[in-house]
């Protein structure tokens, strides 16, 4: 084979490898980003539920204490 053809094939293989690596990296990055966003949303929802629960508990305690002082 001519050295020009071998060199051209080597350059082509290098370009294909770089493109494939970039696509794989980008795909993996996007999957991790989606997973991180979903995890963050779940953490926020859980925190909101906990905050609502604590708020209800505090209000109930305040009502009970208020009732205790009135009687």
Short mmCIF file of C-alpha atoms in Angstrom, two decimals:
data_model
loop_
_atom_site.label_atom_id
_atom_site.label_comp_id
_atom_site.label_asym_id
_atom_site.label_seq_id
_atom_site.Cartn_x
_atom_site.Cartn_y
_atom_site.Cartn_z
CA UNK A 1 0.00 0.00 0.00
CA UNK A 2 1.08 3.49 -0.63
CA UNK A 3 2.18 5.42 2.46
CA UNK A 4 -0.20 8.26 1.52
CA UNK A 5 -3.17 5.86 1.66
CA UNK A 6 -2.01 4.43 4.99
CA UNK A 7 -1.52 7.94 6.38
CA UNK A 8 -4.94 9.00 5.12
CA UNK A 9 -6.59 5.95 6.70
CA UNK A 10 -4.78 6.64 9.97
CA UNK A 11 -5.99 10.24 9.99
CA UNK A 12 -9.53 9.09 9.12
CA UNK A 13 -9.45 6.51 11.94
CA UNK A 14 -8.21 9.19 14.35
CA UNK A 15 -11.01 11.56 13.35
CA UNK A 16 -13.63 8.80 13.71
CA UNK A 17 -12.22 7.91 17.13
CA UNK A 18 -12.31 11.51 18.31
CA UNK A 19 -15.91 11.97 17.10
CA UNK A 20 -17.02 8.68 18.68
CA UNK A 21 -15.31 9.61 21.95
CA UNK A 22 -16.96 13.03 21.98
CA UNK A 23 -20.39 11.54 21.32
CA UNK A 24 -19.90 8.95 24.05
CA UNK A 25 -18.68 11.56 26.52
CA UNK A 26 -21.57 13.89 25.72
CA UNK A 27 -24.13 11.10 26.07
CA UNK A 28 -22.69 10.01 29.41
CA UNK A 29 -22.57 13.61 30.63
CA UNK A 30 -26.20 14.22 29.68
CA UNK A 31 -27.33 11.05 31.47
CA UNK A 32 -25.51 12.11 34.63
CA UNK A 33 -26.97 15.59 34.37
CA UNK A 34 -30.52 14.24 34.05
CA UNK A 35 -29.96 11.91 37.01
CA UNK A 36 -28.60 14.78 39.10
CA UNK A 37 -31.58 16.98 38.26
CA UNK A 38 -34.02 14.20 39.14
CA UNK A 39 -32.21 13.61 42.42
CA UNK A 40 -32.28 17.32 43.22
CA UNK A 41 -36.01 17.49 42.48
CA UNK A 42 -36.66 14.53 44.79
CA UNK A 43 -34.61 16.14 47.56
CA UNK A 44 -36.54 19.39 47.19
CA UNK A 45 -39.91 17.59 47.24
CA UNK A 46 -38.91 15.63 50.33
CA UNK A 47 -37.73 18.82 52.03
CA UNK A 48 -41.01 20.56 51.20
CA UNK A 49 -42.99 17.63 52.64
CA UNK A 50 -40.88 17.68 55.79
CA UNK A 51 -41.32 21.44 56.12
CA UNK A 52 -45.10 21.12 55.74
CA UNK A 53 -45.20 18.33 58.31
CA UNK A 54 -43.12 20.33 60.77
CA UNK A 55 -45.26 23.40 60.20
CA UNK A 56 -48.40 21.41 60.99
CA UNK A 57 -46.79 19.99 64.12
CA UNK A 58 -45.76 23.43 65.34
CA UNK A 59 -49.20 24.88 64.64
CA UNK A 60 -50.84 22.01 66.48
CA UNK A 61 -48.53 22.47 69.46
CA UNK A 62 -49.25 26.19 69.46
CA UNK A 63 -53.00 25.55 69.39
CA UNK A 64 -52.71 23.04 72.22
CA UNK A 65 -50.63 25.44 74.27
CA UNK A 66 -53.05 28.28 73.58
CA UNK A 67 -55.96 26.07 74.60
CA UNK A 68 -54.07 25.05 77.77
CA UNK A 69 -53.58 28.69 78.78
CA UNK A 70 -57.20 29.58 78.10
CA UNK A 71 -58.59 26.85 80.30
#
